Backbone as a printed PyTorch tensor [residue, N CA C, xyz], in Angstrom:
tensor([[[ 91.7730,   6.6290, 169.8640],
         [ 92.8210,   5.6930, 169.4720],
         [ 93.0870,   5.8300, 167.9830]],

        [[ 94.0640,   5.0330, 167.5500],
         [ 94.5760,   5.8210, 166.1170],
         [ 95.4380,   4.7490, 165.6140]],

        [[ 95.1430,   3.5870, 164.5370],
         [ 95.3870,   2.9160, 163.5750],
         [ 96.5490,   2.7020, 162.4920]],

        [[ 97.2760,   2.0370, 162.8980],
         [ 98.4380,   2.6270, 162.3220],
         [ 99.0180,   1.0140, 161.3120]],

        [[ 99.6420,   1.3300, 160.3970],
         [ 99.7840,   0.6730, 159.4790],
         [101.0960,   0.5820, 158.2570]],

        [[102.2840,   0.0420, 158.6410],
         [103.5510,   0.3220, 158.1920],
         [103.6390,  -0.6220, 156.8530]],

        [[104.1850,  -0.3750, 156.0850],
         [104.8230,  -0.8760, 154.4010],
         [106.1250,  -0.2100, 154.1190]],

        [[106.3360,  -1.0580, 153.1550],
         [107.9150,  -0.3560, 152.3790],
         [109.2390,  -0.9850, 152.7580]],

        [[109.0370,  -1.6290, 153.3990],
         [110.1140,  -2.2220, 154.5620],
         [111.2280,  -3.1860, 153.6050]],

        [[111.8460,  -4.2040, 153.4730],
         [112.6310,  -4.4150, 152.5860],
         [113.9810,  -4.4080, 153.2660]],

        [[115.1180,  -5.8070, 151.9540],
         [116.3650,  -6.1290, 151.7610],
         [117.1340,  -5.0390, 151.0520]],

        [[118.3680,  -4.1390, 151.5440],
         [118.4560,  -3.6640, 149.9400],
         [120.2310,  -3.9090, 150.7860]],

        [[121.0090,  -2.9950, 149.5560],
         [122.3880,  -3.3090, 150.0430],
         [122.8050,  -2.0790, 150.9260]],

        [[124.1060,  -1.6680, 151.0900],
         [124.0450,  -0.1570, 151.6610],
         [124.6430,   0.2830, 150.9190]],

        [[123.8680,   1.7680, 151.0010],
         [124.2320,   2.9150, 150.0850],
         [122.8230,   2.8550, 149.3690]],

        [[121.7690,   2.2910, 149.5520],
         [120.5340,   2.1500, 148.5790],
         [119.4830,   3.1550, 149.2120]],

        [[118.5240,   2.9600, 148.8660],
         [117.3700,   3.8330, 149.8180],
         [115.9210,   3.1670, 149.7220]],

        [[115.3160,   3.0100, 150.6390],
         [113.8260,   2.5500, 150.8600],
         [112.5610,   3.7670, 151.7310]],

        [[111.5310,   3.4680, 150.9720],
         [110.4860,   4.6470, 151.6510],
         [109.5480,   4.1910, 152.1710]],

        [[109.8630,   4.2380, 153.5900],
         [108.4050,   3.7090, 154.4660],
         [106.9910,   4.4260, 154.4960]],

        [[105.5640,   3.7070, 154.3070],
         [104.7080,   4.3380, 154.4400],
         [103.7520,   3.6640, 155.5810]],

        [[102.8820,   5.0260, 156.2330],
         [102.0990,   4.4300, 157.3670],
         [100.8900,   4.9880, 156.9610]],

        [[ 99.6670,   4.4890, 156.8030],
         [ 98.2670,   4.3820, 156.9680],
         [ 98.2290,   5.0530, 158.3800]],

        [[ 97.2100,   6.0110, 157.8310],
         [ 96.2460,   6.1970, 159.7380],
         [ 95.5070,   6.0820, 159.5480]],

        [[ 94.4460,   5.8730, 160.5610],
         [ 93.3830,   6.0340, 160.9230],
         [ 92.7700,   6.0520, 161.9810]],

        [[ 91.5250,   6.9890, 162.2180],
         [ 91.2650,   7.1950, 163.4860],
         [ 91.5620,   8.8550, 164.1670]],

        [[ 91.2310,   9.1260, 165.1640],
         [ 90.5230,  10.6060, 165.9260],
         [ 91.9860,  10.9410, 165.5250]],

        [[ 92.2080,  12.2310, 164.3520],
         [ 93.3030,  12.9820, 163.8370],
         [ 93.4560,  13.7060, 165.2350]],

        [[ 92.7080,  14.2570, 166.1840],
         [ 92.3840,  15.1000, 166.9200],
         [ 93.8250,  14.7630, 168.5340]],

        [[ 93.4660,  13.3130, 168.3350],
         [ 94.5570,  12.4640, 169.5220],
         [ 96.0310,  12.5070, 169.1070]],

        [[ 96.4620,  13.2100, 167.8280],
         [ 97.7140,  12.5490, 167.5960],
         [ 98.3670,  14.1100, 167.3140]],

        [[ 99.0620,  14.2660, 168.4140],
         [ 99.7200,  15.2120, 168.6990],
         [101.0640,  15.4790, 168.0690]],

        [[101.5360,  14.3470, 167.7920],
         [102.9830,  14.2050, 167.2190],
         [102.8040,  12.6630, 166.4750]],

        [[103.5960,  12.6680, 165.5040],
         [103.3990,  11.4880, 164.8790],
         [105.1400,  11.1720, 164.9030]],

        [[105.4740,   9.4530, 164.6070],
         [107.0140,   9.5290, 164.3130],
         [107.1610,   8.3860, 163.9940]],

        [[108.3970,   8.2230, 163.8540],
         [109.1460,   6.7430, 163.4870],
         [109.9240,   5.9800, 164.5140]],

        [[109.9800,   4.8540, 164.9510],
         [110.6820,   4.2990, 165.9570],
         [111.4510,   3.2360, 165.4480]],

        [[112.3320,   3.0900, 165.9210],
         [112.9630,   1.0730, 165.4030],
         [113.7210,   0.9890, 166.3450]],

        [[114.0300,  -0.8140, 166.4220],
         [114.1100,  -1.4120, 167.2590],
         [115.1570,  -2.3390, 166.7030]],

        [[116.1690,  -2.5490, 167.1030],
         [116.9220,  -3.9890, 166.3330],
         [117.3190,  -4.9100, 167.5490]],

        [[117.9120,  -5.9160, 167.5700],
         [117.6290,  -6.8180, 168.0430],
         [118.9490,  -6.9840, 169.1800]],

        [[118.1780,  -6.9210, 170.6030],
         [118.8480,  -6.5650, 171.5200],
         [119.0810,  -5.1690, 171.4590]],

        [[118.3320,  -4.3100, 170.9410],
         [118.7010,  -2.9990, 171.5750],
         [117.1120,  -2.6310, 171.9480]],

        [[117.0420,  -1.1360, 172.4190],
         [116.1860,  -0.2770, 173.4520],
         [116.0620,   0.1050, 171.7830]],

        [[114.4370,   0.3850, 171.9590],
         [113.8560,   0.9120, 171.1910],
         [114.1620,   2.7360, 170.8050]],

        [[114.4130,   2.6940, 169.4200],
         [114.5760,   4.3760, 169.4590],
         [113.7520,   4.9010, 168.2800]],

        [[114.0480,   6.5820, 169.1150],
         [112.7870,   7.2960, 167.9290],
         [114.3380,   7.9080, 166.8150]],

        [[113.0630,   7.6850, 165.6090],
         [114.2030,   7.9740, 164.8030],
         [114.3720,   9.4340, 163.7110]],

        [[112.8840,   9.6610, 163.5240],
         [112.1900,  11.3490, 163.0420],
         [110.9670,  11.0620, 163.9450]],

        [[110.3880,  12.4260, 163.8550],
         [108.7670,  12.5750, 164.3460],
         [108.4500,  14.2670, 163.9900]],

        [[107.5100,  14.3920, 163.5940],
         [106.7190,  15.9740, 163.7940],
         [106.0100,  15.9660, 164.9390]],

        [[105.4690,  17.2920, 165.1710],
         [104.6220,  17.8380, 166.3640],
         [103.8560,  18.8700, 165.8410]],

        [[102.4660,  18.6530, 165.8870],
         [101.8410,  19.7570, 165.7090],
         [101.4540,  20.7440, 166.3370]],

        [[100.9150,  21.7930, 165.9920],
         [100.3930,  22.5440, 167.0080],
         [ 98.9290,  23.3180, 165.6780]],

        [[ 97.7580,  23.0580, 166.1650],
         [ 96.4870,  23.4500, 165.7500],
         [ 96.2870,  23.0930, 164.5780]],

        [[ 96.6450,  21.8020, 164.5470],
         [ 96.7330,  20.6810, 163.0050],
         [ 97.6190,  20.7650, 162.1790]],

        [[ 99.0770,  21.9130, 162.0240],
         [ 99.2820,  22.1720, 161.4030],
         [101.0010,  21.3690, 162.0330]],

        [[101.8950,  20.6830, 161.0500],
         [103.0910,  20.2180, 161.2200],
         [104.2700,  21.9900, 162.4600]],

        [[104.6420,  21.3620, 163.3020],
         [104.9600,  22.8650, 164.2120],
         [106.6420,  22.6170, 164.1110]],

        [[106.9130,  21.4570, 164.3390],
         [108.4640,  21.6700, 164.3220],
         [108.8940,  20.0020, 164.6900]],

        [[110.1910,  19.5880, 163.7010],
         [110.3600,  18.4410, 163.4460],
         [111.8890,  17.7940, 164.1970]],

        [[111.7410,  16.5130, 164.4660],
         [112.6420,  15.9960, 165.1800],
         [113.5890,  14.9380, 164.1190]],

        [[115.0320,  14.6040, 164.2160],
         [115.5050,  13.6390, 163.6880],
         [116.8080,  13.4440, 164.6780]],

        [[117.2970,  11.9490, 164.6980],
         [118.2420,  11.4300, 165.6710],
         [119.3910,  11.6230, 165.0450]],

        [[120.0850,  11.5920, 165.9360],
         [121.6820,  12.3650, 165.2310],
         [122.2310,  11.5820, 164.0220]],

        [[122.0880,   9.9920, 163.9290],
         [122.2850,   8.6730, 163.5110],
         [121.7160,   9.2910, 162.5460]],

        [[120.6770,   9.8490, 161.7380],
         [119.8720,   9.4200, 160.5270],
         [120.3110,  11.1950, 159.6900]],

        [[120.5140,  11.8550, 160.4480],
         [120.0240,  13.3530, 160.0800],
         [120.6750,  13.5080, 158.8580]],

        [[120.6680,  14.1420, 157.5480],
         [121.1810,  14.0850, 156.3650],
         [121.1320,  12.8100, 155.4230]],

        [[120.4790,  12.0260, 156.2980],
         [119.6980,  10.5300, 155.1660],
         [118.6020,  10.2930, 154.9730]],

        [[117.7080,  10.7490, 156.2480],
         [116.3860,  10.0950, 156.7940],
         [115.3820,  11.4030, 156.8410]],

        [[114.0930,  11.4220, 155.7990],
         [113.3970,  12.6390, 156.1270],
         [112.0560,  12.1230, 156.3330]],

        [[111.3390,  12.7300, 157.0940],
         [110.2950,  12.4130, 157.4230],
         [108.9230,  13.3340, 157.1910]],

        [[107.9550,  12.8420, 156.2700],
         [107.0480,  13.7490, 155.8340],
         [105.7140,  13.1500, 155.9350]],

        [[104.7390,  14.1450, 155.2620],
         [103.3570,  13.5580, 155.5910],
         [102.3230,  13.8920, 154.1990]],

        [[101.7270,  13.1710, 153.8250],
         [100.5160,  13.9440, 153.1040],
         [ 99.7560,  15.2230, 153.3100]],

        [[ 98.7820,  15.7100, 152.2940],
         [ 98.2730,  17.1430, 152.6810],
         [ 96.9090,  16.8270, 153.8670]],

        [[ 96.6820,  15.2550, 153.5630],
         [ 95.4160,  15.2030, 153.9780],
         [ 96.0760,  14.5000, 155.3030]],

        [[ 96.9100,  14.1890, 155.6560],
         [ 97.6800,  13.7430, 156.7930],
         [ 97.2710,  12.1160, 157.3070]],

        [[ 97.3020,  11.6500, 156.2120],
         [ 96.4870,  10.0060, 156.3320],
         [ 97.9440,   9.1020, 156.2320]],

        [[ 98.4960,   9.5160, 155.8350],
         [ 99.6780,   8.5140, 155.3950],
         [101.2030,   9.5340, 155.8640]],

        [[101.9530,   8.7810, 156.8970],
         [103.4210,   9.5290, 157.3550],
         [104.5450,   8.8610, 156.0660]],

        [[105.2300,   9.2560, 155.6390],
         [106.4620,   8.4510, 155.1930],
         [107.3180,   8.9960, 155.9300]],

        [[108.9860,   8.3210, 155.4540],
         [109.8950,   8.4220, 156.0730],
         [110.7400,   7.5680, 154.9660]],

        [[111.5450,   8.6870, 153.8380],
         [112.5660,   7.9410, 153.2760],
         [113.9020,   8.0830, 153.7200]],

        [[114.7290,   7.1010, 153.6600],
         [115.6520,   6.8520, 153.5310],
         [116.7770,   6.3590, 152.8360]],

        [[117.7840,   7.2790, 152.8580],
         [118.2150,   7.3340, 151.3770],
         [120.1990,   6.9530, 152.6440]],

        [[120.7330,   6.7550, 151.6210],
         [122.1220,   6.1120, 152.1190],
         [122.1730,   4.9530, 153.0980]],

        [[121.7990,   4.0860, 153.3370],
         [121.3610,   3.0480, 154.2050],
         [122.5630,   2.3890, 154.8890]],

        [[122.7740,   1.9450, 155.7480],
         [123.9720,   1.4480, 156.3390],
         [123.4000,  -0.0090, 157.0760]],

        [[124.2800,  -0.5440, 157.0220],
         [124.1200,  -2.0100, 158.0040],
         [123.5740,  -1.7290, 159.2050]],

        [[123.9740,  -0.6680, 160.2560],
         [123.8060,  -0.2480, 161.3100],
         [122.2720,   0.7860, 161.4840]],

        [[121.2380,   0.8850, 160.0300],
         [119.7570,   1.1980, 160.0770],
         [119.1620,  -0.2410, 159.9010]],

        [[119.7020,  -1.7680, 160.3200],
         [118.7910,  -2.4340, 159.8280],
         [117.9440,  -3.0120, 161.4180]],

        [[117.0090,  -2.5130, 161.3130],
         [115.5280,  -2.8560, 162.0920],
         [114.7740,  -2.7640, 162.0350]],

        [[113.6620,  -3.4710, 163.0660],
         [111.8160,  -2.9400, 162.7300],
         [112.0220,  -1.6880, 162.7600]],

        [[110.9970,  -1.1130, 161.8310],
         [110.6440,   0.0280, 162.2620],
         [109.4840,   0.4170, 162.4570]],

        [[108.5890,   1.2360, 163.3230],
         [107.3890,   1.1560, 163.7210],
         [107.2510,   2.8700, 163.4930]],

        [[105.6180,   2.7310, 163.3340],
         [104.9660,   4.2140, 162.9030],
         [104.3360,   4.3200, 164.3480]],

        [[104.2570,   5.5890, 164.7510],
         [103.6100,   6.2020, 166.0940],
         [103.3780,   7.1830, 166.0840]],

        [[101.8600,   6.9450, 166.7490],
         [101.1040,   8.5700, 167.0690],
         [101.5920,   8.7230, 168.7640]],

        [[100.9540,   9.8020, 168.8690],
         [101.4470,  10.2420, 170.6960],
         [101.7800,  11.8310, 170.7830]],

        [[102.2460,  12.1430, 171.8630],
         [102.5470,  13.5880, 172.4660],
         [103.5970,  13.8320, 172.6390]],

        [[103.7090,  15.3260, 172.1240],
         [105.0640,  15.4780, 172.6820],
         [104.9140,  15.8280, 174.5850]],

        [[106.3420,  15.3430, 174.8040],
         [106.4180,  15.7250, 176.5310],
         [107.6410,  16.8900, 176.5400]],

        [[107.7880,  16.8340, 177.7450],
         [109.2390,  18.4170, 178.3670],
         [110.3070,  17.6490, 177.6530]],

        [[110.7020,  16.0940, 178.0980],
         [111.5790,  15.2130, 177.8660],
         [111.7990,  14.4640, 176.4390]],

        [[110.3210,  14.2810, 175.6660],
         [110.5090,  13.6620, 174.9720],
         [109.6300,  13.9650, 173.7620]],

        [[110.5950,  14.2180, 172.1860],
         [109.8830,  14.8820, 171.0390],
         [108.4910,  13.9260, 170.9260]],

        [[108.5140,  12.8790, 170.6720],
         [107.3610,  12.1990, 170.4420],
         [106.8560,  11.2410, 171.8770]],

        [[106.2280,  11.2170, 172.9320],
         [105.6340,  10.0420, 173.6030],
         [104.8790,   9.2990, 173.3330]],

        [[104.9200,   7.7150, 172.9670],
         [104.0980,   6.7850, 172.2780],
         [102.4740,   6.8290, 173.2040]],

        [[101.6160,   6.7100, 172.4350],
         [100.2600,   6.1100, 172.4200],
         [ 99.3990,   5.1490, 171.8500]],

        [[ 99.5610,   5.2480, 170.1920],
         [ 99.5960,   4.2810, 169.6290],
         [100.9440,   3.7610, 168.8740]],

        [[100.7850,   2.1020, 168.3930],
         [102.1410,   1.6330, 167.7620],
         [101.7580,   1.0800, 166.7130]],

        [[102.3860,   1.3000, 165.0280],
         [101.7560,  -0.0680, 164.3410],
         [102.6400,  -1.3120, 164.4520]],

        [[102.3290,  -2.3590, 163.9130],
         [102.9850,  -3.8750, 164.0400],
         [104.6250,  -3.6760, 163.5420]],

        [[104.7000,  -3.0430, 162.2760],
         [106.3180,  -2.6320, 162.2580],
         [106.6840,  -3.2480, 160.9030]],

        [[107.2040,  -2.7760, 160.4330],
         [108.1890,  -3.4390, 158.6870],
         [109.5950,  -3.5740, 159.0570]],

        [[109.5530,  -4.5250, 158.3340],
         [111.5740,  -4.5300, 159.0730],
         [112.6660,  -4.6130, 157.6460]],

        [[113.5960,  -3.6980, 157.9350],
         [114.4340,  -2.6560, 157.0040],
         [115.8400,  -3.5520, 157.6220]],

        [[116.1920,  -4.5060, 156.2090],
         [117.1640,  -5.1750, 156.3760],
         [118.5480,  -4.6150, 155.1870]],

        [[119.9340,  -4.2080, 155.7070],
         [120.9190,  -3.9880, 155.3610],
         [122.1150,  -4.1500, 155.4270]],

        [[122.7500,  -5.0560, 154.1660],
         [123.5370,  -5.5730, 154.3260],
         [125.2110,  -4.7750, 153.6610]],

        [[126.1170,  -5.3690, 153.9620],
         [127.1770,  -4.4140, 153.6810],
         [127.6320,  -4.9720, 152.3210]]])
């Protein structure tokens, strides 16, 4: 199991940028893909970046059509901490957003396993 721990979260206006950070911890060994998810209110939860490794090493990276050219998603050398900044912000990025470990599947870049509690990324116009 694998410990997860979101910050950075925040009011800003749009057009601003905020940088989420996640704490891990726990068996590096289980977390096949790591990513970002959010959720706003009344909608279906979505993934929003994620990596995938392959033999510890970052293998090839995912981002949702919505974020791509705003939203990058990176990691430390020691792989303890994911960020995910975001830079041009729009009314329409404001939700929780949650850090997740998990697998990739045929269907899906990241499949959840673990979730952290979530920071919530508020933007106003």
């Amino acid at each position: 199991q694998v410990q997860l721990e979101e910050s950075g979260g925040g009011s800003v206006q749009a057009g601003e940028s905020l940088k989420l950070s996640c704490k891990i911890a726990g068996d590096p060994y289980s977390r096949r893909c790591m990513g970002w998810f959010r959720q706003a209110p009344g909608s279906e939860r979505e993934l929003v970046a994620s990596i995938a490794y392959a033999r510890g090493q970052p293998n090839s990276y995912y981002n949702a059509d919505s974020v791509k050219g705003r939203f990058t998603i990176s990691q430390d050398n020691a792989k303890s901490v994911l960020y995910l900044q975001m830079n041009n912000l729009e009314p329409q990025d404001t939700a929780m957003y949650y850090c997740a470990a998990g697998v990739p599947t045929y269907s899906k870049p990241c499949q959840i396993r673990d979730l952290g509690q979530g920071t919530q990324v508020t933007v106003s116009s």
